[in-house]
Short mmCIF file of C-alpha atoms in Angstrom, two decimals:
data_model
loop_
_atom_site.label_atom_id
_atom_site.label_comp_id
_atom_site.label_asym_id
_atom_site.label_seq_id
_atom_site.Cartn_x
_atom_site.Cartn_y
_atom_site.Cartn_z
CA MET A 1 113.73 -13.05 -99.47
CA ARG A 2 111.67 -14.31 -96.72
CA LEU A 3 108.37 -13.36 -95.79
CA GLU A 4 106.59 -14.54 -92.12
CA PHE A 5 103.27 -14.70 -90.95
CA TRP A 6 102.70 -14.00 -87.58
CA GLY A 7 99.59 -12.71 -87.60
CA ALA A 8 95.74 -12.21 -89.22
CA ALA A 9 96.67 -15.39 -90.44
CA HIS A 10 93.49 -17.72 -90.44
CA THR A 11 92.24 -15.20 -87.88
CA VAL A 12 90.94 -11.81 -88.45
CA THR A 13 92.97 -9.75 -85.91
CA GLY A 14 96.89 -9.76 -84.96
CA SER A 15 98.18 -8.33 -88.59
CA CYS A 16 101.89 -8.74 -88.17
CA TYR A 17 104.12 -10.08 -91.30
CA LEU A 18 108.08 -10.01 -91.11
CA LEU A 19 110.40 -9.27 -94.15
CA GLU A 20 113.73 -10.26 -94.13
CA SER A 21 116.26 -9.35 -96.81
CA GLU A 22 120.04 -8.58 -97.34
CA GLU A 23 119.82 -9.77 -93.36
CA ARG A 24 117.62 -6.96 -92.38
CA ARG A 25 114.49 -7.46 -91.27
CA PHE A 26 111.33 -5.46 -90.97
CA LEU A 27 107.63 -5.55 -89.97
CA ILE A 28 104.72 -4.89 -91.62
CA ASP A 29 101.74 -3.97 -89.03
CA CYS A 30 102.04 -5.02 -85.49
CA GLY A 31 98.71 -5.69 -84.44
CA MET A 32 97.01 -6.89 -81.22
CA PHE A 33 94.79 -10.18 -81.34
CA GLN A 34 91.35 -9.78 -80.00
CA GLY A 35 88.20 -11.92 -79.66
CA THR A 36 88.10 -14.96 -77.79
CA LYS A 37 90.00 -15.35 -74.36
CA ARG A 38 92.33 -18.05 -76.38
CA VAL A 39 92.97 -15.40 -79.20
CA ARG A 40 93.98 -12.61 -76.83
CA GLN A 41 96.20 -15.04 -74.89
CA LEU A 42 98.24 -14.70 -77.79
CA ASN A 43 98.95 -10.98 -76.74
CA TYR A 44 100.90 -12.41 -73.82
CA ASP A 45 103.22 -15.03 -75.57
CA ASP A 46 106.55 -13.99 -76.67
CA PHE A 47 107.31 -12.51 -79.96
CA SER A 48 108.44 -15.30 -82.44
CA PHE A 49 111.25 -12.88 -83.42
CA ASN A 50 113.67 -10.90 -81.28
CA PRO A 51 112.24 -7.44 -81.39
CA ALA A 52 115.84 -5.90 -81.19
CA ASP A 53 116.75 -7.52 -84.60
CA ILE A 54 113.73 -5.25 -86.42
CA GLU A 55 114.76 -2.20 -87.85
CA ALA A 56 111.81 -0.57 -88.79
CA VAL A 57 107.75 -1.06 -88.78
CA VAL A 58 105.57 -0.04 -91.47
CA LEU A 59 102.18 0.45 -90.61
CA THR A 60 99.18 0.45 -92.77
CA HIS A 61 96.69 2.16 -90.28
CA ALA A 62 95.88 3.11 -86.57
CA HIS A 63 93.60 0.06 -85.68
CA ILE A 64 94.76 -1.67 -82.78
CA ASP A 65 94.53 -5.09 -84.58
CA HIS A 66 97.16 -3.51 -86.75
CA CYS A 67 99.58 -1.32 -84.32
CA GLY A 68 98.42 -2.53 -80.87
CA LEU A 69 101.43 -4.50 -79.90
CA ILE A 70 103.82 -1.58 -80.63
CA PRO A 71 104.67 -0.49 -77.32
CA LYS A 72 105.30 -4.34 -76.43
CA LEU A 73 107.81 -4.49 -79.45
CA VAL A 74 109.68 -1.32 -77.97
CA LYS A 75 109.47 -2.61 -74.22
CA GLN A 76 111.22 -5.86 -75.64
CA GLY A 77 113.98 -4.00 -77.38
CA PHE A 78 112.81 -2.36 -80.51
CA LYS A 79 114.65 0.94 -81.30
CA GLY A 80 113.92 1.80 -84.52
CA THR A 81 111.37 3.93 -86.49
CA VAL A 82 107.20 3.43 -87.37
CA TYR A 83 106.54 4.58 -90.37
CA ALA A 84 103.12 5.54 -90.97
CA THR A 85 100.88 7.89 -92.80
CA ARG A 86 100.53 11.41 -90.87
CA ALA A 87 96.74 10.87 -89.83
CA THR A 88 97.75 7.47 -88.70
CA CYS A 89 100.80 8.95 -86.52
CA ASP A 90 98.15 11.30 -85.06
CA LEU A 91 95.56 8.43 -84.15
CA ALA A 92 98.11 6.31 -82.76
CA ARG A 93 98.84 9.11 -80.39
CA ILE A 94 95.17 8.67 -78.73
CA MET A 95 94.68 4.95 -79.32
CA LEU A 96 97.76 3.21 -77.78
CA PRO A 97 97.61 4.94 -74.58
CA ASP A 98 93.85 4.24 -74.57
CA SER A 99 94.99 0.62 -75.61
CA ALA A 100 97.48 0.86 -72.34
CA HIS A 101 94.88 2.09 -70.13
CA ILE A 102 92.46 -0.95 -70.99
CA GLN A 103 95.79 -3.18 -70.34
CA GLU A 104 96.12 -1.91 -67.05
CA SER A 105 92.78 -1.98 -65.92
CA ASP A 106 92.31 -5.80 -67.06
CA ALA A 107 95.47 -6.84 -65.58
CA LEU A 108 94.55 -4.82 -62.21
CA ILE A 109 90.98 -6.61 -62.43
CA GLN A 110 92.33 -10.60 -63.34
CA SER A 111 95.18 -10.29 -60.49
CA ARG A 112 92.38 -8.94 -57.89
CA LYS A 113 90.66 -12.35 -58.58
CA GLY A 114 93.90 -14.35 -58.95
CA MET A 115 95.16 -13.31 -55.62
CA ARG A 116 92.04 -14.71 -54.00
CA ARG A 117 93.10 -17.91 -55.19
CA GLY A 118 96.55 -17.29 -54.29
CA GLU A 119 97.88 -16.77 -57.89
CA GLU A 120 100.81 -14.44 -58.77
CA PRO A 121 99.59 -10.80 -59.72
CA LEU A 122 98.81 -10.60 -63.75
CA GLU A 123 101.20 -7.56 -65.31
CA PRO A 124 99.49 -5.63 -67.96
CA ILE A 125 100.73 -6.43 -71.53
CA TYR A 126 101.85 -3.29 -71.51
CA THR A 127 101.23 0.24 -69.41
CA VAL A 128 100.54 3.84 -70.42
CA ALA A 129 104.33 5.16 -69.93
CA ASP A 130 105.48 1.83 -72.66
CA ALA A 131 102.81 3.51 -74.71
CA GLU A 132 103.95 7.06 -74.99
CA SER A 133 107.68 5.65 -75.25
CA SER A 134 106.69 3.94 -78.11
CA LEU A 135 104.82 6.90 -79.97
CA GLU A 136 108.84 8.61 -80.21
CA HIS A 137 109.61 6.33 -82.49
CA PHE A 138 106.74 7.16 -85.01
CA LEU A 139 107.67 9.15 -88.30
CA ALA A 140 105.04 10.25 -91.07
CA ARG A 141 105.23 9.63 -94.51
CA PRO A 142 103.05 11.58 -97.21
CA TYR A 143 100.69 9.39 -99.61
CA ASN A 144 101.91 8.91 -103.15
CA GLU A 145 105.47 9.78 -102.33
CA ALA A 146 108.37 7.03 -102.85
CA TRP A 147 110.80 6.77 -99.86
CA GLN A 148 113.71 4.68 -99.07
CA LEU A 149 113.06 2.06 -96.19
CA ALA A 150 116.45 0.63 -96.79
CA PRO A 151 119.12 0.69 -99.57
CA ASN A 152 117.09 -1.91 -101.46
CA ILE A 153 113.69 -1.23 -100.38
CA ARG A 154 111.45 1.64 -101.88
CA VAL A 155 107.85 2.25 -100.10
CA ILE A 156 105.22 4.13 -101.50
CA PHE A 157 101.88 4.34 -99.26
CA ARG A 158 98.35 4.64 -101.08
CA ASP A 159 95.00 5.46 -100.00
CA ALA A 160 93.19 2.41 -98.71
CA GLY A 161 89.65 4.15 -98.21
CA HIS A 162 89.46 2.23 -94.81
CA ILE A 163 89.50 4.79 -91.96
CA ILE A 164 91.48 8.14 -91.97
CA GLY A 165 95.27 7.53 -92.92
CA SER A 166 94.74 4.10 -94.12
CA ALA A 167 97.10 3.09 -96.51
CA ILE A 168 97.93 0.33 -98.88
CA ILE A 169 101.53 -0.27 -98.65
CA GLU A 170 103.21 -0.80 -102.51
CA MET A 171 106.96 -2.32 -101.69
CA TRP A 172 109.99 -2.69 -104.22
CA VAL A 173 112.56 -5.15 -103.01
CA THR A 174 115.99 -5.46 -104.75
CA GLU A 175 117.91 -8.49 -104.44
CA ASN A 176 120.65 -10.02 -106.50
CA GLU A 177 119.55 -7.52 -109.41
CA LYS A 178 116.32 -8.57 -109.19
CA THR A 179 113.41 -6.14 -108.08
CA THR A 180 110.42 -7.67 -106.73
CA LYS A 181 107.33 -5.62 -105.73
CA LEU A 182 105.27 -6.73 -103.06
CA VAL A 183 101.77 -4.98 -102.04
CA PHE A 184 99.86 -5.45 -98.56
CA SER A 185 96.49 -4.10 -98.94
CA GLY A 186 95.88 -3.67 -95.34
CA ASP A 187 92.30 -2.89 -94.89
CA LEU A 188 90.73 -2.11 -97.96
CA GLY A 189 87.62 0.17 -97.77
CA GLN A 190 84.37 0.35 -100.12
CA PRO A 191 84.10 2.83 -102.82
CA ASP A 192 81.49 5.61 -102.61
CA GLN A 193 81.63 5.90 -98.86
CA PRO A 194 81.35 8.98 -96.88
CA ILE A 195 84.22 11.33 -96.06
CA LEU A 196 86.95 9.19 -97.49
CA LYS A 197 88.32 8.68 -100.53
CA ASP A 198 87.95 5.66 -102.74
CA PRO A 199 90.55 2.76 -102.24
CA SER A 200 93.51 3.56 -104.60
CA VAL A 201 94.26 1.36 -107.64
CA ILE A 202 97.46 -0.46 -107.89
CA SER A 203 98.74 -1.03 -111.49
CA GLY A 204 100.86 -4.40 -110.67
CA ALA A 205 102.43 -6.50 -108.24
CA ASP A 206 104.52 -9.50 -107.81
CA PHE A 207 102.85 -11.07 -104.68
CA LEU A 208 99.68 -9.48 -103.10
CA MET A 209 98.87 -9.85 -99.61
CA VAL A 210 94.90 -8.86 -99.23
CA GLU A 211 92.40 -9.22 -96.48
CA SER A 212 89.38 -10.93 -96.53
CA THR A 213 87.15 -9.73 -93.59
CA TYR A 214 84.04 -9.62 -96.11
CA GLY A 215 85.33 -12.11 -98.67
CA ASP A 216 82.08 -14.11 -98.54
CA ARG A 217 79.53 -11.36 -98.20
CA LEU A 218 78.28 -8.53 -100.04
CA HIS A 219 77.14 -5.45 -98.78
CA HIS A 220 73.59 -4.22 -99.30
CA ILE A 221 72.95 -1.16 -101.25
CA TYR A 222 70.47 1.13 -99.94
CA ASP A 223 69.37 4.62 -98.56
CA LYS A 224 71.48 4.32 -95.42
CA GLU A 225 70.48 7.76 -94.35
CA THR A 226 66.68 7.29 -94.65
CA GLU A 227 66.95 3.57 -92.96
CA LEU A 228 68.86 4.97 -90.16
CA LEU A 229 66.02 7.62 -89.61
CA GLU A 230 63.31 4.92 -89.63
CA VAL A 231 65.32 3.00 -86.50
CA ILE A 232 65.73 6.59 -84.92
CA ASN A 233 61.98 7.73 -85.34
CA ASP A 234 60.74 4.01 -84.46
CA THR A 235 62.71 4.07 -81.22
CA MET A 236 61.51 7.56 -79.84
CA ASP A 237 57.94 6.81 -80.84
CA ARG A 238 58.34 3.87 -78.43
CA GLY A 239 59.91 6.22 -75.70
CA GLY A 240 63.31 4.59 -75.45
CA ASN A 241 66.90 4.88 -76.78
CA LEU A 242 68.78 3.96 -79.49
CA ILE A 243 72.37 2.71 -78.20
CA ILE A 244 74.85 2.69 -81.28
CA PRO A 245 78.04 0.36 -80.17
CA ALA A 246 80.47 1.91 -82.48
CA PHE A 247 84.17 2.05 -83.21
CA ALA A 248 85.56 5.19 -82.28
CA VAL A 249 87.60 5.44 -85.41
CA GLY A 250 86.07 5.43 -88.79
CA ARG A 251 82.21 4.54 -87.52
CA THR A 252 81.69 7.08 -85.40
CA GLN A 253 82.64 9.75 -87.68
CA THR A 254 80.59 7.98 -90.49
CA LEU A 255 77.34 8.20 -88.61
CA LEU A 256 78.10 11.45 -87.51
CA TYR A 257 78.26 12.21 -91.01
CA TYR A 258 74.84 10.93 -91.81
CA LEU A 259 73.17 12.23 -88.69
CA TYR A 260 74.61 15.82 -89.89
CA ASN A 261 72.99 15.56 -93.18
CA LEU A 262 69.86 14.65 -91.88
CA TRP A 263 69.80 17.31 -89.59
CA GLN A 264 71.22 20.01 -92.40
CA GLU A 265 67.87 18.48 -94.51
CA GLY A 266 65.40 19.09 -91.73
CA ARG A 267 64.58 15.50 -91.49
CA LEU A 268 66.12 14.96 -88.20
CA ASP A 269 63.83 16.42 -85.01
CA SER A 270 66.40 19.36 -83.96
CA ASP A 271 65.35 18.55 -80.08
CA MET A 272 66.78 14.99 -80.50
CA PRO A 273 69.75 14.74 -78.43
CA ILE A 274 72.89 13.00 -79.88
CA VAL A 275 75.41 11.78 -77.68
CA ILE A 276 79.30 10.99 -78.53
CA ASP A 277 80.13 8.72 -75.33
CA SER A 278 83.76 7.79 -76.02
CA PRO A 279 86.60 9.88 -74.90
CA LEU A 280 88.51 8.42 -77.72
CA ALA A 281 85.98 8.95 -80.18
CA ILE A 282 85.67 12.29 -79.53
CA ASN A 283 89.78 12.84 -79.80
CA ALA A 284 89.53 10.70 -83.09
CA THR A 285 86.63 13.06 -84.56
CA ARG A 286 89.35 16.33 -83.62
CA ILE A 287 91.61 14.64 -85.67
CA PHE A 288 89.54 13.48 -88.66
CA PHE A 289 89.05 17.39 -88.73
CA LYS A 290 92.86 18.07 -88.50
CA ASN A 291 93.47 16.00 -91.36
CA TYR A 292 90.69 16.96 -93.73
CA GLU A 293 92.94 17.16 -96.62
CA ASP A 294 92.52 13.23 -96.96
CA PHE A 295 88.61 13.64 -97.16
CA ASP A 296 86.78 13.19 -100.37
CA GLU A 297 85.15 15.89 -102.52
CA GLU A 298 81.74 15.49 -101.40
CA ALA A 299 83.07 15.75 -97.67
CA LEU A 300 84.92 18.82 -98.31
CA ALA A 301 81.97 20.67 -100.02
CA LEU A 302 79.76 19.98 -97.04
CA LEU A 303 81.92 20.88 -94.64
CA GLU A 304 83.08 24.06 -96.55
CA LYS A 305 79.86 25.40 -95.71
CA ASP A 306 80.71 25.96 -91.65
CA GLY A 307 84.37 26.24 -92.27
CA PHE A 308 85.34 22.95 -91.34
CA ARG A 309 83.70 23.17 -88.08
CA PRO A 310 80.37 21.82 -88.39
CA GLN A 311 77.74 23.53 -86.14
CA PHE A 312 75.34 20.84 -84.92
CA PRO A 313 73.52 22.01 -81.98
CA GLN A 314 72.04 18.79 -80.76
CA LEU A 315 75.04 16.94 -80.44
CA LYS A 316 76.42 16.66 -76.70
CA ILE A 317 79.72 15.24 -75.89
CA CYS A 318 80.30 13.40 -72.67
CA ALA A 319 83.75 14.12 -71.39
CA THR A 320 83.71 12.26 -67.75
CA PRO A 321 82.42 9.29 -66.64
CA GLU A 322 80.14 10.91 -64.32
CA GLU A 323 78.25 12.61 -67.11
CA SER A 324 78.11 9.11 -68.89
CA ARG A 325 76.44 7.36 -65.92
CA ALA A 326 74.29 10.46 -65.88
CA LEU A 327 72.71 9.49 -68.89
CA ASN A 328 71.42 6.15 -67.81
CA SER A 329 69.17 8.17 -65.50
CA ALA A 330 68.19 10.95 -67.73
CA GLU A 331 64.51 11.59 -68.97
CA GLY A 332 63.36 11.50 -72.26
CA SER A 333 64.88 9.54 -75.20
CA ALA A 334 68.46 9.93 -76.89
CA ILE A 335 70.74 8.53 -79.62
CA ILE A 336 73.89 7.30 -77.64
CA ILE A 337 76.94 6.45 -79.72
CA SER A 338 79.47 4.86 -77.88
CA ALA A 339 82.39 2.45 -77.96
CA SER A 340 83.30 -0.69 -78.09
CA GLY A 341 82.30 -1.58 -81.62
CA MET A 342 81.57 -4.81 -80.69
CA ALA A 343 80.33 -4.35 -77.41
CA ASP A 344 83.09 -6.18 -75.55
CA ALA A 345 84.17 -3.31 -73.57
CA GLY A 346 84.01 0.65 -72.96
CA ARG A 347 81.36 2.78 -71.81
CA VAL A 348 78.78 1.08 -73.99
CA LEU A 349 78.70 -2.02 -71.68
CA HIS A 350 76.50 0.32 -68.95
CA HIS A 351 74.21 1.67 -71.52
CA LEU A 352 73.30 -2.12 -72.60
CA LYS A 353 73.22 -3.07 -69.04
CA HIS A 354 70.73 -0.18 -68.63
CA ASN A 355 68.65 -0.74 -71.92
CA LEU A 356 69.01 -4.22 -73.06
CA TRP A 357 66.07 -4.98 -70.83
CA ARG A 358 64.01 -2.10 -71.95
CA ALA A 359 61.34 -2.95 -74.38
CA GLU A 360 61.04 0.39 -75.88
CA SER A 361 64.88 0.62 -76.42
CA THR A 362 66.78 -0.51 -79.73
CA ILE A 363 70.41 -1.63 -80.03
CA LEU A 364 71.41 -0.87 -83.30
CA PHE A 365 74.79 -2.49 -84.90
CA VAL A 366 76.50 -0.54 -87.82
CA GLY A 367 79.61 -2.76 -88.36
CA TYR A 368 81.15 -6.40 -88.18
CA GLN A 369 80.51 -8.46 -85.33
CA ALA A 370 83.39 -10.93 -84.45
CA LYS A 371 82.82 -14.64 -83.37
CA GLY A 372 82.77 -14.59 -79.48
CA SER A 373 81.72 -11.10 -79.46
CA LEU A 374 78.79 -9.65 -77.27
CA GLY A 375 77.51 -7.98 -80.19
CA ARG A 376 77.56 -11.53 -82.12
CA ARG A 377 75.42 -12.96 -79.69
CA LEU A 378 73.33 -10.26 -79.34
CA ILE A 379 72.36 -10.27 -83.42
CA GLU A 380 72.23 -14.08 -83.69
CA GLY A 381 69.20 -13.77 -81.00
CA MET A 382 70.52 -14.57 -77.41
CA ARG A 383 67.59 -13.43 -75.18
CA ARG A 384 69.96 -13.64 -71.72
CA VAL A 385 73.56 -12.17 -71.68
CA ARG A 386 76.12 -11.35 -69.18
CA VAL A 387 76.66 -7.57 -69.01
CA MET A 388 79.71 -6.63 -66.51
CA GLY A 389 79.32 -9.57 -64.58
CA GLU A 390 74.97 -9.42 -64.25
CA GLU A 391 72.88 -11.26 -66.21
CA VAL A 392 70.38 -9.41 -68.49
CA ALA A 393 67.24 -9.93 -70.15
CA VAL A 394 67.35 -9.10 -73.69
CA ARG A 395 64.16 -7.23 -74.47
CA ALA A 396 65.26 -4.30 -76.32
CA LYS A 397 64.89 -4.64 -80.04
CA ILE A 398 68.11 -5.70 -82.03
CA LYS A 399 68.77 -4.16 -85.30
CA THR A 400 71.43 -4.20 -87.95
CA LEU A 401 72.15 -2.00 -90.55
CA ASN A 402 74.67 -3.53 -93.36
CA GLY A 403 76.63 -1.40 -95.60
CA PHE A 404 78.47 0.70 -92.82
CA SER A 405 81.23 -1.64 -92.86
CA ALA A 406 84.66 0.06 -93.51
CA HIS A 407 85.84 -3.08 -95.46
CA ALA A 408 85.15 -3.69 -99.35
CA ASP A 409 82.85 -6.67 -99.57
CA ALA A 410 83.52 -9.65 -101.73
CA ASN A 411 82.64 -7.87 -105.12
CA GLN A 412 84.97 -4.87 -104.28
CA LEU A 413 87.72 -6.90 -103.34
CA ILE A 414 87.76 -9.21 -106.60
CA ASP A 415 87.51 -5.88 -108.29
CA TRP A 416 90.22 -4.29 -106.63
CA VAL A 417 92.45 -7.25 -107.15
CA SER A 418 91.43 -7.82 -110.88
CA LYS A 419 92.46 -4.34 -111.97
CA ILE A 420 96.38 -5.12 -110.63
CA GLN A 421 97.40 -6.33 -114.10
CA ASN A 422 101.17 -4.86 -114.88
CA PRO A 423 102.06 -7.43 -113.88
CA LYS A 424 99.48 -9.53 -112.19
CA PRO A 425 100.54 -11.18 -109.10
CA ALA A 426 102.15 -14.55 -109.62
CA LYS A 427 100.60 -15.46 -105.80
CA VAL A 428 97.99 -13.75 -103.74
CA PHE A 429 97.99 -14.73 -99.97
CA ILE A 430 94.90 -14.08 -98.17
CA LEU A 431 94.66 -12.75 -94.92
CA HIS A 432 92.75 -11.21 -92.18
CA GLY A 433 89.48 -13.19 -92.20
CA GLU A 434 87.45 -16.23 -90.85
CA ALA A 435 88.11 -19.28 -92.37
CA GLN A 436 84.70 -19.38 -94.60
CA SER A 437 85.57 -16.14 -95.83
CA GLN A 438 89.21 -16.81 -96.78
CA GLU A 439 87.98 -19.94 -98.80
CA ALA A 440 85.46 -18.05 -100.58
CA LEU A 441 87.29 -15.37 -101.85
CA LYS A 442 90.39 -17.92 -102.78
CA ASP A 443 87.63 -19.77 -104.96
CA ARG A 444 87.01 -16.12 -106.77
CA ILE A 445 90.41 -15.03 -107.08
CA GLN A 446 91.31 -18.29 -108.58
CA LYS A 447 88.22 -18.67 -111.03
CA GLU A 448 87.86 -14.99 -111.99
CA CYS A 449 91.25 -13.56 -112.03
CA GLY A 450 93.37 -16.80 -112.75
CA GLU A 451 95.87 -16.43 -110.10
CA GLU A 452 97.60 -18.66 -107.55
CA VAL A 453 96.26 -18.27 -103.74
CA TYR A 454 97.57 -19.27 -100.70
CA ILE A 455 96.08 -18.94 -97.51
CA PRO A 456 99.11 -18.94 -94.60
CA PHE A 457 98.91 -20.25 -91.48
CA ARG A 458 100.85 -18.56 -88.28
CA GLY A 459 104.58 -19.27 -88.73
CA ASP A 460 104.15 -20.00 -92.56
CA VAL A 461 107.13 -18.84 -94.50
CA ALA A 462 107.48 -17.59 -97.96
CA LYS A 463 110.53 -17.71 -99.57
CA ILE A 464 110.70 -15.38 -102.53
CA THR A 465 112.96 -14.59 -105.64
CA GLY A 466 111.91 -12.57 -108.17
CA ARG A 467 108.30 -14.01 -109.10
CA ALA A 468 109.13 -17.28 -107.84
CA SER A 469 107.95 -18.24 -104.39
CA GLU A 470 108.11 -21.35 -101.93
CA VAL A 471 105.93 -21.72 -98.99
CA GLN A 472 107.45 -23.55 -95.90
CA CYS A 473 104.77 -24.42 -93.50
CA SER A 474 104.94 -23.72 -90.16
CA ASN A 475 105.76 -26.60 -87.43
CA ILE A 476 103.47 -24.46 -84.90
CA PRO A 477 100.20 -26.31 -84.15
CA GLU A 478 97.36 -25.36 -85.82
CA VAL A 479 96.41 -22.64 -83.38
CA SER A 480 94.42 -20.67 -86.00
CA VAL A 481 91.84 -23.46 -86.58
CA GLU A 482 91.80 -24.52 -82.72
CA MET A 483 90.75 -21.04 -81.94
CA GLU A 484 88.29 -20.82 -84.62
CA MET A 485 86.67 -24.52 -83.46
CA GLU A 486 86.63 -23.46 -79.87
CA GLU A 487 84.79 -20.24 -81.12
CA VAL A 488 82.55 -22.86 -83.20
CA LEU A 489 81.92 -24.55 -79.92
CA ARG A 490 81.48 -21.36 -78.09
CA GLY A 491 78.92 -20.16 -80.38
CA PHE A 492 76.88 -23.32 -80.56
CA ASP A 493 76.80 -23.52 -76.64
CA ALA A 494 75.66 -20.31 -76.34
CA ASP A 495 72.82 -21.14 -79.01
CA TYR A 496 71.90 -24.50 -77.58
CA ARG A 497 71.11 -22.41 -74.10
CA MET A 498 68.92 -20.23 -76.06
CA LEU A 499 67.47 -23.14 -78.06
CA ARG A 500 66.75 -25.47 -75.17
CA GLN A 501 64.93 -22.22 -73.21
CA ARG A 502 62.54 -22.03 -76.42
CA ALA A 503 61.61 -25.75 -76.40
CA LEU A 504 60.71 -25.40 -72.66
CA GLN A 505 58.46 -22.80 -73.48
CA TYR A 506 57.06 -24.55 -76.58
CA VAL A 507 56.40 -27.65 -73.82
CA ILE A 508 54.67 -25.41 -71.65
CA ARG A 509 52.68 -23.19 -73.52
CA GLN A 510 52.12 -24.95 -76.80
CA PRO A 511 49.27 -27.56 -77.16
CA LYS A 512 51.73 -29.07 -79.99
CA ALA A 513 54.67 -29.32 -77.92
CA MET A 514 56.47 -32.04 -79.61
CA GLU A 515 55.82 -30.39 -82.83
CA GLY A 516 57.29 -27.31 -81.75
CA LEU A 517 60.43 -28.99 -80.16
CA VAL A 518 61.29 -30.91 -83.24
CA LYS A 519 61.40 -27.70 -85.18
CA VAL A 520 63.69 -26.14 -82.69
CA LEU A 521 66.22 -28.91 -82.67
CA THR A 522 65.96 -29.01 -86.75
CA LYS A 523 66.75 -25.62 -86.48
CA ALA A 524 70.20 -26.44 -84.27
CA ARG A 525 71.06 -29.48 -86.46
CA ASN A 526 70.91 -27.20 -89.45
CA TYR A 527 73.06 -24.54 -87.39
CA MET A 528 75.90 -26.77 -86.52
CA ARG A 529 76.22 -27.91 -89.95
CA LYS A 530 76.54 -24.45 -91.11
CA LEU A 531 79.19 -23.76 -88.49
CA LEU A 532 81.11 -26.75 -89.15
CA MET A 533 80.86 -26.26 -93.18
CA PRO A 534 84.32 -25.10 -93.22
CA TYR A 535 86.11 -27.37 -91.60
CA ASN A 536 84.44 -30.29 -93.78
CA ILE A 537 82.93 -32.11 -90.61
CA GLY A 538 79.30 -33.41 -90.22
#
């Protein structure tokens, strides 16, 4: 068999792997590339395979970087079935049309700009109609029950604990009377987190494909509810708004769980408005309650008190754009949870535009911020940013609460991999991560688990027979490294502007101007060394 890596290879997004067995072709995930302009451009490129030749897609979960190009796949000739868990199918019904709406809006904006320069209009990657059409191909499969993808391929979905409906894929492929077990981790969640069950333990694998988002980092273990409450109280004492950019699926529901707990315990002021300002998050929350059988025991026990419909009087929902805009002229303070989680799109941009310049407000990040995103620039200390085409001074408090991530950290990944024993993987392929996190996880798996590890590039092919494999390296230019270097330079450029601004302030305001300037430039030098470390440069 052949396993080809076409996404999330030396980058975080765009998960897509092509499996070819007995002249039949299947995809595991078909995700959208997210991040910088160079990365997003890959979404417009032709697929590296013929969509009409693909018989089925096996989907790990509903996040757009795993399912977001399925409408494009259908649009270009795919006629097969998309297999997923029930909750993933439910989420796809709201997330893919929402993604299509974004594609149409972005294409319209770019076309208007381009037409003024005499350029041809830009077509969206796919339309809302394309997304709706693609949903007809989805078919739900339960957790923990085997089913046949093809006569020689058997599949089981296991709970990944990442978002509701997320799955680890166990796949047995039989060729020439030899059966090989492949395991695709998808995105692995943290154990002991609210609402969802812990990631399933996998008994054995011949080949393992594992994510590495937090492969070089550890989550802080602390009382998240108390820390969240302290941020809320501090902001309210200053008379500002607490703006929380949060992913519509997963993170928003976790935040609501913590806020509900705080209110039930009498620790959160009942008069404090809590606003969900994201149509997608509102619909996703309804889907969470519909699929409550996927909750862990603690969440079920809490929700049973209210008949699985929690009574939360201060919770308000912004259903329309007009209601969303009205928040920015409302008197008093509020907690506003709005998408997107990396502050790169959606209604949260309006709230950032109206609150970043206010010293009394707080912007709270509770999730991973990719290189190049507005969220990443804010947490790295940029004092002026562009929001919706307007330059805005950053005077609000910028806070980060770690440990809210829906991804397992480095120790949790190692613990999960180490339990795959009967048999241990003959080779581990590390995917879905930035270069530094992938290299760190590779070193730990080799040293602590004693397994052979490879980090694929986009277009690499693994030829697999039984437990033997041979990797054929891609002839595609190393676009992943090129994209990461572009992100490094983009990040340095942004930080250089900030550091230059600070240096000028030292010169003007401080008597020891040169001493301060030297400190700033030393910081810039050390920062560049850190950024270029994964590339053995400098």
